[in-house]
mmCIF file of N, CA and C in Angstrom:
data_model
loop_
_atom_site.group_PDB
_atom_site.id
_atom_site.type_symbol
_atom_site.label_atom_id
_atom_site.label_comp_id
_atom_site.label_asym_id
_atom_site.label_seq_id
_atom_site.Cartn_x
_atom_site.Cartn_y
_atom_site.Cartn_z
ATOM 1 N N MET A 1 4.340 55.994 11.067
ATOM 2 C CA MET A 1 4.490 56.155 12.501
ATOM 3 C C MET A 1 5.640 57.126 12.775
ATOM 4 N N LYS A 2 5.428 58.020 13.684
ATOM 5 C CA LYS A 2 6.465 58.969 14.123
ATOM 6 C C LYS A 2 7.268 58.311 15.240
ATOM 7 N N TRP A 3 8.548 58.131 15.020
ATOM 8 C CA TRP A 3 9.419 57.479 15.991
ATOM 9 C C TRP A 3 10.009 58.493 16.957
ATOM 10 N N LYS A 4 10.137 58.088 18.206
ATOM 11 C CA LYS A 4 10.747 58.911 19.245
ATOM 12 C C LYS A 4 12.091 58.284 19.615
ATOM 13 N N ILE A 5 13.099 59.123 19.831
ATOM 14 C CA ILE A 5 14.428 58.645 20.211
ATOM 15 C C ILE A 5 14.689 59.038 21.658
ATOM 16 N N ASN A 6 14.955 58.037 22.489
ATOM 17 C CA ASN A 6 15.307 58.256 23.895
ATOM 18 C C ASN A 6 16.773 57.892 24.081
ATOM 19 N N GLU A 7 17.533 58.789 24.679
ATOM 20 C CA GLU A 7 18.954 58.541 24.913
ATOM 21 C C GLU A 7 19.198 58.252 26.383
ATOM 22 N N SER A 8 20.009 57.245 26.654
ATOM 23 C CA SER A 8 20.376 56.934 28.032
ATOM 24 C C SER A 8 21.201 58.082 28.611
ATOM 25 N N HIS A 9 21.258 58.134 29.919
ATOM 26 C CA HIS A 9 22.086 59.148 30.595
ATOM 27 C C HIS A 9 23.537 59.024 30.134
ATOM 28 N N LYS A 10 23.991 57.781 29.977
ATOM 29 C CA LYS A 10 25.367 57.532 29.533
ATOM 30 C C LYS A 10 25.625 58.167 28.170
ATOM 31 N N VAL A 11 24.679 58.019 27.242
ATOM 32 C CA VAL A 11 24.852 58.583 25.902
ATOM 33 C C VAL A 11 24.885 60.108 25.963
ATOM 34 N N LYS A 12 23.986 60.689 26.733
ATOM 35 C CA LYS A 12 23.962 62.154 26.857
ATOM 36 C C LYS A 12 25.286 62.674 27.407
ATOM 37 N N LYS A 13 25.824 61.977 28.397
ATOM 38 C CA LYS A 13 27.075 62.388 29.033
ATOM 39 C C LYS A 13 28.272 62.153 28.110
ATOM 40 N N GLU A 14 28.365 60.947 27.552
ATOM 41 C CA GLU A 14 29.523 60.573 26.736
ATOM 42 C C GLU A 14 29.558 61.306 25.400
ATOM 43 N N SER A 15 28.400 61.661 24.841
ATOM 44 C CA SER A 15 28.391 62.312 23.532
ATOM 45 C C SER A 15 29.080 63.675 23.575
ATOM 46 N N LYS A 16 29.163 64.270 24.751
ATOM 47 C CA LYS A 16 29.859 65.554 24.898
ATOM 48 C C LYS A 16 31.369 65.391 24.750
ATOM 49 N N LYS A 17 31.862 64.175 24.914
ATOM 50 C CA LYS A 17 33.297 63.905 24.851
ATOM 51 C C LYS A 17 33.740 63.363 23.491
ATOM 52 N N LEU A 18 32.786 63.057 22.622
ATOM 53 C CA LEU A 18 33.113 62.451 21.334
ATOM 54 C C LEU A 18 33.643 63.479 20.346
ATOM 55 N N ALA A 19 34.406 63.006 19.380
ATOM 56 C CA ALA A 19 34.902 63.871 18.309
ATOM 57 C C ALA A 19 33.724 64.427 17.515
ATOM 58 N N ALA A 20 33.905 65.616 16.971
ATOM 59 C CA ALA A 20 32.835 66.287 16.222
ATOM 60 C C ALA A 20 32.312 65.420 15.079
ATOM 61 N N GLU A 21 33.197 64.686 14.416
ATOM 62 C CA GLU A 21 32.784 63.827 13.301
ATOM 63 C C GLU A 21 31.790 62.761 13.765
ATOM 64 N N ILE A 22 32.046 62.150 14.909
ATOM 65 C CA ILE A 22 31.159 61.107 15.437
ATOM 66 C C ILE A 22 29.813 61.720 15.804
ATOM 67 N N VAL A 23 29.839 62.878 16.430
ATOM 68 C CA VAL A 23 28.595 63.558 16.807
ATOM 69 C C VAL A 23 27.786 63.897 15.557
ATOM 70 N N GLN A 24 28.446 64.352 14.492
ATOM 71 C CA GLN A 24 27.758 64.652 13.232
ATOM 72 C C GLN A 24 27.083 63.407 12.672
ATOM 73 N N HIS A 25 27.795 62.292 12.660
ATOM 74 C CA HIS A 25 27.228 61.043 12.149
ATOM 75 C C HIS A 25 26.039 60.599 13.007
ATOM 76 N N TYR A 26 26.166 60.750 14.309
ATOM 77 C CA TYR A 26 25.079 60.379 15.223
ATOM 78 C C TYR A 26 23.856 61.269 14.990
ATOM 79 N N GLN A 27 24.072 62.577 14.833
ATOM 80 C CA GLN A 27 22.953 63.487 14.565
ATOM 81 C C GLN A 27 22.276 63.128 13.240
ATOM 82 N N ALA A 28 23.061 62.771 12.228
ATOM 83 C CA ALA A 28 22.503 62.359 10.935
ATOM 84 C C ALA A 28 21.704 61.070 11.087
ATOM 85 N N TRP A 29 22.206 60.127 11.872
ATOM 86 C CA TRP A 29 21.505 58.859 12.134
ATOM 87 C C TRP A 29 20.147 59.138 12.771
ATOM 88 N N LYS A 30 20.134 60.021 13.781
ATOM 89 C CA LYS A 30 18.872 60.371 14.442
ATOM 90 C C LYS A 30 17.916 61.053 13.468
ATOM 91 N N GLN A 31 18.437 61.910 12.607
ATOM 92 C CA GLN A 31 17.582 62.627 11.660
ATOM 93 C C GLN A 31 16.933 61.669 10.664
ATOM 94 N N ILE A 32 17.655 60.639 10.249
ATOM 95 C CA ILE A 32 17.074 59.632 9.353
ATOM 96 C C ILE A 32 15.869 58.987 10.026
ATOM 97 N N ILE A 33 15.996 58.636 11.298
ATOM 98 C CA ILE A 33 14.888 58.009 12.025
ATOM 99 C C ILE A 33 13.719 58.982 12.152
ATOM 100 N N ILE A 34 13.999 60.231 12.467
ATOM 101 C CA ILE A 34 12.935 61.230 12.607
ATOM 102 C C ILE A 34 12.223 61.446 11.274
ATOM 103 N N ASP A 35 12.980 61.567 10.185
ATOM 104 C CA ASP A 35 12.405 61.861 8.869
ATOM 105 C C ASP A 35 11.792 60.647 8.186
ATOM 106 N N GLN A 36 12.446 59.481 8.310
ATOM 107 C CA GLN A 36 12.049 58.311 7.527
ATOM 108 C C GLN A 36 11.594 57.128 8.367
ATOM 109 N N GLY A 37 11.713 57.233 9.673
ATOM 110 C CA GLY A 37 11.299 56.143 10.545
ATOM 111 C C GLY A 37 12.300 55.006 10.569
ATOM 112 N N LEU A 38 11.939 53.962 11.294
ATOM 113 C CA LEU A 38 12.809 52.793 11.419
ATOM 114 C C LEU A 38 13.085 52.169 10.055
ATOM 115 N N GLU A 39 12.074 52.101 9.207
ATOM 116 C CA GLU A 39 12.234 51.495 7.889
ATOM 117 C C GLU A 39 13.260 52.256 7.050
ATOM 118 N N GLY A 40 13.225 53.583 7.126
ATOM 119 C CA GLY A 40 14.192 54.396 6.393
ATOM 120 C C GLY A 40 15.602 54.171 6.886
ATOM 121 N N MET A 41 15.737 54.062 8.198
ATOM 122 C CA MET A 41 17.055 53.824 8.773
ATOM 123 C C MET A 41 17.574 52.447 8.357
ATOM 124 N N LEU A 42 16.703 51.450 8.373
ATOM 125 C CA LEU A 42 17.129 50.097 8.014
ATOM 126 C C LEU A 42 17.507 49.984 6.540
ATOM 127 N N SER A 43 16.995 50.888 5.707
ATOM 128 C CA SER A 43 17.294 50.828 4.272
ATOM 129 C C SER A 43 18.609 51.523 3.909
ATOM 130 N N GLN A 44 19.257 52.174 4.863
ATOM 131 C CA GLN A 44 20.524 52.866 4.613
ATOM 132 C C GLN A 44 21.656 51.840 4.509
ATOM 133 N N ASN A 45 22.353 51.828 3.391
ATOM 134 C CA ASN A 45 23.400 50.829 3.154
ATOM 135 C C ASN A 45 24.613 50.972 4.058
ATOM 136 N N GLY A 46 25.081 52.160 4.323
ATOM 137 C CA GLY A 46 26.338 52.363 5.027
ATOM 138 C C GLY A 46 26.296 52.117 6.519
ATOM 139 N N LEU A 47 25.117 51.880 7.084
ATOM 140 C CA LEU A 47 25.011 51.749 8.533
ATOM 141 C C LEU A 47 25.343 50.354 9.053
ATOM 142 N N HIS A 48 25.274 49.351 8.202
ATOM 143 C CA HIS A 48 25.584 47.974 8.591
ATOM 144 C C HIS A 48 24.809 47.567 9.845
ATOM 145 N N GLU A 49 23.501 47.734 9.800
ATOM 146 C CA GLU A 49 22.637 47.397 10.939
ATOM 147 C C GLU A 49 22.744 45.909 11.233
ATOM 148 N N GLU A 50 22.873 45.570 12.520
ATOM 149 C CA GLU A 50 22.936 44.158 12.897
ATOM 150 C C GLU A 50 22.385 43.950 14.301
ATOM 151 N N HIS A 51 21.823 42.771 14.501
ATOM 152 C CA HIS A 51 21.385 42.368 15.841
ATOM 153 C C HIS A 51 22.615 41.902 16.599
ATOM 154 N N LEU A 52 22.677 42.236 17.873
ATOM 155 C CA LEU A 52 23.806 41.809 18.690
ATOM 156 C C LEU A 52 23.542 40.422 19.261
ATOM 157 N N HIS A 53 24.568 39.811 19.818
ATOM 158 C CA HIS A 53 24.473 38.436 20.313
ATOM 159 C C HIS A 53 24.794 38.373 21.799
ATOM 160 N N GLY A 54 24.577 37.216 22.374
ATOM 161 C CA GLY A 54 24.910 36.992 23.784
ATOM 162 C C GLY A 54 24.037 37.820 24.700
ATOM 163 N N GLY A 55 24.658 38.464 25.674
ATOM 164 C CA GLY A 55 23.931 39.256 26.651
ATOM 165 C C GLY A 55 23.297 40.509 26.078
ATOM 166 N N LEU A 56 23.640 40.849 24.845
ATOM 167 C CA LEU A 56 23.078 42.037 24.200
ATOM 168 C C LEU A 56 22.112 41.668 23.080
ATOM 169 N N SER A 57 21.571 40.453 23.099
ATOM 170 C CA SER A 57 20.753 39.966 21.991
ATOM 171 C C SER A 57 19.468 40.758 21.783
ATOM 172 N N HIS A 58 19.045 41.533 22.764
ATOM 173 C CA HIS A 58 17.845 42.358 22.621
ATOM 174 C C HIS A 58 18.172 43.729 22.019
ATOM 175 N N GLU A 59 19.433 43.953 21.661
ATOM 176 C CA GLU A 59 19.865 45.237 21.126
ATOM 177 C C GLU A 59 20.372 45.094 19.695
ATOM 178 N N ARG A 60 20.463 46.229 19.014
ATOM 179 C CA ARG A 60 20.983 46.303 17.653
ATOM 180 C C ARG A 60 22.113 47.317 17.634
ATOM 181 N N SER A 61 22.868 47.303 16.549
ATOM 182 C CA SER A 61 23.896 48.331 16.391
ATOM 183 C C SER A 61 23.947 48.781 14.938
ATOM 184 N N ASP A 62 24.342 50.024 14.750
ATOM 185 C CA ASP A 62 24.603 50.607 13.436
ATOM 186 C C ASP A 62 25.968 51.269 13.510
ATOM 187 N N ARG A 63 26.692 51.225 12.416
ATOM 188 C CA ARG A 63 27.996 51.891 12.373
ATOM 189 C C ARG A 63 27.805 53.373 12.078
ATOM 190 N N LEU A 64 28.486 54.192 12.858
ATOM 191 C CA LEU A 64 28.503 55.629 12.590
ATOM 192 C C LEU A 64 29.673 55.980 11.681
ATOM 193 N N ASN A 65 30.744 55.228 11.815
ATOM 194 C CA ASN A 65 31.895 55.306 10.908
ATOM 195 C C ASN A 65 32.623 53.969 11.019
ATOM 196 N N GLN A 66 33.839 53.911 10.547
ATOM 197 C CA GLN A 66 34.568 52.639 10.554
ATOM 198 C C GLN A 66 34.835 52.130 11.968
ATOM 199 N N HIS A 67 34.914 53.019 12.947
ATOM 200 C CA HIS A 67 35.300 52.617 14.294
ATOM 201 C C HIS A 67 34.190 52.690 15.341
ATOM 202 N N PHE A 68 33.222 53.577 15.160
ATOM 203 C CA PHE A 68 32.197 53.775 16.184
ATOM 204 C C PHE A 68 30.846 53.244 15.740
ATOM 205 N N ARG A 69 30.083 52.783 16.726
ATOM 206 C CA ARG A 69 28.728 52.317 16.450
ATOM 207 C C ARG A 69 27.788 52.838 17.529
ATOM 208 N N VAL A 70 26.521 52.905 17.165
ATOM 209 C CA VAL A 70 25.471 53.275 18.103
ATOM 210 C C VAL A 70 24.725 51.986 18.454
ATOM 211 N N ILE A 71 24.506 51.758 19.739
ATOM 212 C CA ILE A 71 23.822 50.558 20.218
ATOM 213 C C ILE A 71 22.468 50.992 20.758
ATOM 214 N N TYR A 72 21.416 50.302 20.317
ATOM 215 C CA TYR A 72 20.067 50.738 20.652
ATOM 216 C C TYR A 72 19.097 49.563 20.733
ATOM 217 N N ARG A 73 17.950 49.828 21.352
ATOM 218 C CA ARG A 73 16.835 48.879 21.413
ATOM 219 C C ARG A 73 15.649 49.502 20.691
ATOM 220 N N VAL A 74 14.813 48.674 20.102
ATOM 221 C CA VAL A 74 13.624 49.136 19.390
ATOM 222 C C VAL A 74 12.391 48.661 20.136
ATOM 223 N N ASP A 75 11.477 49.580 20.409
ATOM 224 C CA ASP A 75 10.172 49.244 20.981
ATOM 225 C C ASP A 75 9.135 49.612 19.927
ATOM 226 N N LYS A 76 8.781 48.632 19.087
ATOM 227 C CA LYS A 76 7.860 48.890 17.978
ATOM 228 C C LYS A 76 6.470 49.276 18.466
ATOM 229 N N LYS A 77 6.026 48.697 19.580
ATOM 230 C CA LYS A 77 4.689 49.009 20.097
ATOM 231 C C LYS A 77 4.562 50.480 20.462
ATOM 232 N N LYS A 78 5.600 51.041 21.056
ATOM 233 C CA LYS A 78 5.581 52.446 21.471
ATOM 234 C C LYS A 78 6.165 53.379 20.409
ATOM 235 N N GLY A 79 6.807 52.800 19.390
ATOM 236 C CA GLY A 79 7.444 53.627 18.369
ATOM 237 C C GLY A 79 8.643 54.374 18.909
ATOM 238 N N GLU A 80 9.449 53.670 19.713
ATOM 239 C CA GLU A 80 10.589 54.312 20.361
ATOM 240 C C GLU A 80 11.898 53.579 20.061
ATOM 241 N N ILE A 81 12.945 54.365 19.903
ATOM 242 C CA ILE A 81 14.311 53.859 19.797
ATOM 243 C C ILE A 81 15.014 54.296 21.079
ATOM 244 N N HIS A 82 15.558 53.341 21.815
ATOM 245 C CA HIS A 82 16.275 53.633 23.058
ATOM 246 C C HIS A 82 17.770 53.487 22.789
ATOM 247 N N VAL A 83 18.474 54.602 22.725
ATOM 248 C CA VAL A 83 19.912 54.582 22.453
ATOM 249 C C VAL A 83 20.639 54.307 23.765
ATOM 250 N N GLU A 84 21.361 53.185 23.798
ATOM 251 C CA GLU A 84 22.041 52.731 25.012
ATOM 252 C C GLU A 84 23.500 53.168 25.088
ATOM 253 N N ASP A 85 24.176 53.238 23.923
ATOM 254 C CA ASP A 85 25.611 53.515 23.952
ATOM 255 C C ASP A 85 26.093 53.965 22.578
ATOM 256 N N ILE A 86 27.132 54.751 22.565
ATOM 257 C CA ILE A 86 27.906 55.072 21.365
ATOM 258 C C ILE A 86 29.334 54.715 21.731
ATOM 259 N N SER A 87 29.896 53.737 21.030
ATOM 260 C CA SER A 87 31.198 53.239 21.465
ATOM 261 C C SER A 87 32.030 52.745 20.293
ATOM 262 N N PRO A 88 33.344 52.634 20.519
ATOM 263 C CA PRO A 88 34.193 52.025 19.491
ATOM 264 C C PRO A 88 33.752 50.580 19.268
ATOM 265 N N HIS A 89 33.769 50.162 18.029
ATOM 266 C CA HIS A 89 33.380 48.796 17.696
ATOM 267 C C HIS A 89 34.480 47.846 18.142
ATOM 268 N N ALA A 90 34.114 46.839 18.904
ATOM 269 C CA ALA A 90 35.084 45.842 19.380
ATOM 270 C C ALA A 90 35.106 44.683 18.395
ATOM 271 N N TYR A 91 36.228 44.470 17.784
ATOM 272 C CA TYR A 91 36.376 43.365 16.846
ATOM 273 C C TYR A 91 36.965 42.168 17.568
ATOM 274 N N ARG A 92 36.389 41.006 17.291
ATOM 275 C CA ARG A 92 36.898 39.774 17.891
ATOM 276 C C ARG A 92 37.793 39.067 16.895
ATOM 277 N N ALA A 93 38.824 38.452 17.394
ATOM 278 C CA ALA A 93 39.702 37.653 16.534
ATOM 279 C C ALA A 93 38.992 36.350 16.195
ATOM 280 N N HIS A 94 39.031 35.977 14.924
ATOM 281 C CA HIS A 94 38.429 34.713 14.490
ATOM 282 C C HIS A 94 39.522 33.659 14.415
ATOM 283 N N HIS A 95 39.283 32.543 15.056
ATOM 284 C CA HIS A 95 40.274 31.459 15.047
ATOM 285 C C HIS A 95 39.808 30.361 14.142
#
């Protein structure tokens, strides 16, 4: 299946402000999906793909580097990845 990547307006706008390194990682992430599909992206070890919790439970995230992640939704029926945000990873303190 050929996957299509849709970026939110926020991602299009904010990606212009990101450091070149983050943009490079994001472009590489998108290229993996285009070339290898969702399965290829999920098989990449360094991305640390995970389902989100709480109010974002319908979304997933992958790490672009140690600090930034891409947040997205998957529509398997349509073969689409909807990129919602690229943001610094928020770490919670564990008590």
